[in-house]
């Protein structure tokens, strides 16, 4: 049995992680950090959590002193370093999976998107950076065609408002979102840089947030250096994802409803221009699951050298 600490446990992704950790017989949630819910039973938030476990407001040093094999950090961007530094100083062999963007550009960390960049680098790794939600969808949609691209892929994404976390702001304000669609971060969104860096190809990305709670649809426009056939287009995705249990390839463009509450991702569309030089694909996934918590569980299990994570259900 491996023991796990969770920092940021009362947030949207933390809540999913409590449930997913409870699905594994070989993992035990040993402590759950929240300042806002300090002293309250974890089961008040997540009934699937361990009976009797209370949220605790632990400092980075207190987290580092706790006995555990792995720590998941699920805090807003910019908060991870004090925890990483404290753990590094006391128990450097602890597996750390960070859900924020803080280490996605750090070469000393492994970027954990198992279906694209392989499981070998993640297996046994102790510092694993979990990809962003849009960044996961975008890379899954573009990667099979990346060698064929003649220029930047253009990505249009819409996410549910849980993507904006629990701290109140306009992008998770149900009133402001009612009958509305909000474009934001039109230039230089962090996931644009993240996708470009890890794909090794420039992408252009325009995010939007809508009035639904969870799920992402991301549409990608690609131009190809040479004409491709419909068969080659389809087989690039079949080859890339045919054996992947969490990625479904289908003819039709997936809708938000197919991604929301789905532990994996759905990729489809396969629109191809008559001259075979332009293709459009769509990826749908759940920003809190394959876009965050499910992927973190895949990475945690690989880091701890446990069997592959197979989510039971959303
Ligand atoms: N939401 C998504 O769809 C999504 C998808 C992919 C990745 N991510 C990333 O995952 C991370 C968590 O996102 P989220 O949506 O779950 O956020 P959230 O719902 O806003 O929750 C944030 C959590 O972090 C804790 N926290 C905030 N500041 C802290 C600090 N300085 N020290 C300790 N704890 C702190 C909060 O708990 P207390 O205030 O009670 O301590 C809360 O549990 C973010 O980096 C986000 O970018 C989110």
PDB file of C-alpha atoms and ligand atoms in Angstrom, residues 7-14 33-37 74-77 79 83 99-101 104 131-133 162-167 287-288 291-292, ligand 1:
ATOM      1  CA  UNK A   7      -2.517  19.567  -1.224  1.00  0.00           C
ATOM      2  CA  UNK A   8      -5.346  21.677  -2.647  1.00  0.00           C
ATOM      3  CA  UNK A   9      -7.746  18.901  -1.704  1.00  0.00           C
ATOM      4  CA  UNK A  10     -10.966  20.923  -1.543  1.00  0.00           C
ATOM      5  CA  UNK A  11     -10.641  22.393  -5.045  1.00  0.00           C
ATOM      6  CA  UNK A  12     -12.388  21.101  -8.154  1.00  0.00           C
ATOM      7  CA  UNK A  13      -9.511  18.828  -9.163  1.00  0.00           C
ATOM      8  CA  UNK A  14      -8.721  17.875  -5.551  1.00  0.00           C
ATOM      9  CA  UNK A  33      -4.626  19.785   2.926  1.00  0.00           C
ATOM     10  CA  UNK A  34      -7.143  22.622   2.911  1.00  0.00           C
ATOM     11  CA  UNK A  35      -7.033  25.867   4.846  1.00  0.00           C
ATOM     12  CA  UNK A  36     -10.696  26.679   4.214  1.00  0.00           C
ATOM     13  CA  UNK A  37     -11.965  23.252   5.383  1.00  0.00           C
ATOM     14  CA  UNK A  74      -3.501  20.726  -6.882  1.00  0.00           C
ATOM     15  CA  UNK A  75      -3.181  24.432  -6.152  1.00  0.00           C
ATOM     16  CA  UNK A  76      -3.459  27.512  -8.388  1.00  0.00           C
ATOM     17  CA  UNK A  77      -0.423  28.453 -10.473  1.00  0.00           C
ATOM     18  CA  UNK A  79       1.982  28.093  -5.262  1.00  0.00           C
ATOM     19  CA  UNK A  83       5.997  22.533  -1.091  1.00  0.00           C
ATOM     20  CA  UNK A  99      -1.271  19.935 -11.548  1.00  0.00           C
ATOM     21  CA  UNK A 100      -0.339  23.581 -12.005  1.00  0.00           C
ATOM     22  CA  UNK A 101       1.643  25.095 -14.870  1.00  0.00           C
ATOM     23  CA  UNK A 104       5.525  22.361 -17.361  1.00  0.00           C
ATOM     24  CA  UNK A 131      -0.443  18.898 -18.503  1.00  0.00           C
ATOM     25  CA  UNK A 132      -3.132  21.566 -18.687  1.00  0.00           C
ATOM     26  CA  UNK A 133      -6.689  20.665 -19.680  1.00  0.00           C
ATOM     27  CA  UNK A 162     -14.956  24.632 -13.519  1.00  0.00           C
ATOM     28  CA  UNK A 163     -11.780  25.262 -15.538  1.00  0.00           C
ATOM     29  CA  UNK A 164     -11.531  28.610 -13.759  1.00  0.00           C
ATOM     30  CA  UNK A 165     -11.202  27.029 -10.285  1.00  0.00           C
ATOM     31  CA  UNK A 166     -13.161  27.862  -7.131  1.00  0.00           C
ATOM     32  CA  UNK A 167     -11.810  31.355  -6.377  1.00  0.00           C
ATOM     33  CA  UNK A 287     -11.214  19.284 -17.958  1.00  0.00           C
ATOM     34  CA  UNK A 288     -11.352  17.833 -14.429  1.00  0.00           C
ATOM     35  CA  UNK A 291      -7.644  17.222 -18.395  1.00  0.00           C
ATOM     36  CA  UNK A 292      -6.481  17.019 -14.762  1.00  0.00           C
TER      37      UNK A 292
HETATM   38  N1  LIG B   1     -10.028  23.171 -12.950  1.00  0.00           N
HETATM   39  C1  LIG B   1      -9.557  22.590 -14.027  1.00  0.00           C
HETATM   40  O1  LIG B   1     -10.288  22.274 -14.975  1.00  0.00           O
HETATM   41  C2  LIG B   1      -8.098  22.273 -14.141  1.00  0.00           C
HETATM   42  C3  LIG B   1      -7.668  21.460 -15.192  1.00  0.00           C
HETATM   43  C4  LIG B   1      -6.292  21.178 -15.326  1.00  0.00           C
HETATM   44  C5  LIG B   1      -5.398  21.712 -14.408  1.00  0.00           C
HETATM   45  N2  LIG B   1      -5.853  22.515 -13.416  1.00  0.00           N
HETATM   46  C6  LIG B   1      -4.882  23.075 -12.488  1.00  0.00           C
HETATM   47  O2  LIG B   1      -5.019  22.399 -11.252  1.00  0.00           O
HETATM   48  C7  LIG B   1      -4.758  23.294 -10.181  1.00  0.00           C
HETATM   49  C8  LIG B   1      -5.955  23.279  -9.243  1.00  0.00           C
HETATM   50  O3  LIG B   1      -7.085  23.729  -9.968  1.00  0.00           O
HETATM   51  P1  LIG B   1      -8.544  23.705  -9.334  1.00  0.00           P
HETATM   52  O4  LIG B   1      -9.473  24.108 -10.418  1.00  0.00           O
HETATM   53  O5  LIG B   1      -8.773  22.432  -8.604  1.00  0.00           O
HETATM   54  O6  LIG B   1      -8.409  24.917  -8.296  1.00  0.00           O
HETATM   55  P2  LIG B   1      -9.423  25.382  -7.186  1.00  0.00           P
HETATM   56  O7  LIG B   1     -10.719  24.669  -7.360  1.00  0.00           O
HETATM   57  O8  LIG B   1      -9.445  26.862  -7.211  1.00  0.00           O
HETATM   58  O9  LIG B   1      -8.739  24.851  -5.847  1.00  0.00           O
HETATM   59  C9  LIG B   1      -7.533  25.332  -5.412  1.00  0.00           C
HETATM   60  C10 LIG B   1      -7.097  24.563  -4.175  1.00  0.00           C
HETATM   61  O10 LIG B   1      -5.812  25.053  -3.783  1.00  0.00           O
HETATM   62  C11 LIG B   1      -5.825  25.422  -2.400  1.00  0.00           C
HETATM   63  N3  LIG B   1      -4.934  26.570  -2.293  1.00  0.00           N
HETATM   64  C12 LIG B   1      -5.022  27.749  -2.942  1.00  0.00           C
HETATM   65  N4  LIG B   1      -3.949  28.525  -2.666  1.00  0.00           N
HETATM   66  C13 LIG B   1      -3.184  27.805  -1.819  1.00  0.00           C
HETATM   67  C14 LIG B   1      -1.943  28.062  -1.155  1.00  0.00           C
HETATM   68  N5  LIG B   1      -1.291  29.220  -1.328  1.00  0.00           N
HETATM   69  N6  LIG B   1      -1.453  27.116  -0.335  1.00  0.00           N
HETATM   70  C15 LIG B   1      -2.114  25.953  -0.146  1.00  0.00           C
HETATM   71  N7  LIG B   1      -3.281  25.636  -0.752  1.00  0.00           N
HETATM   72  C16 LIG B   1      -3.802  26.561  -1.583  1.00  0.00           C
HETATM   73  C17 LIG B   1      -7.278  25.680  -2.059  1.00  0.00           C
HETATM   74  O11 LIG B   1      -7.586  25.226  -0.753  1.00  0.00           O
HETATM   75  P3  LIG B   1      -7.640  26.117   0.560  1.00  0.00           P
HETATM   76  O12 LIG B   1      -7.804  27.548   0.115  1.00  0.00           O
HETATM   77  O13 LIG B   1      -8.793  25.591   1.331  1.00  0.00           O
HETATM   78  O14 LIG B   1      -6.326  25.841   1.222  1.00  0.00           O
HETATM   79  C18 LIG B   1      -8.011  24.716  -3.000  1.00  0.00           C
HETATM   80  O15 LIG B   1      -8.137  23.440  -2.413  1.00  0.00           O
HETATM   81  C19 LIG B   1      -4.493  24.664 -10.819  1.00  0.00           C
HETATM   82  O16 LIG B   1      -3.115  24.883 -10.936  1.00  0.00           O
HETATM   83  C20 LIG B   1      -5.124  24.530 -12.186  1.00  0.00           C
HETATM   84  O17 LIG B   1      -4.503  25.365 -13.147  1.00  0.00           O
HETATM   85  C21 LIG B   1      -7.174  22.783 -13.238  1.00  0.00           C
END
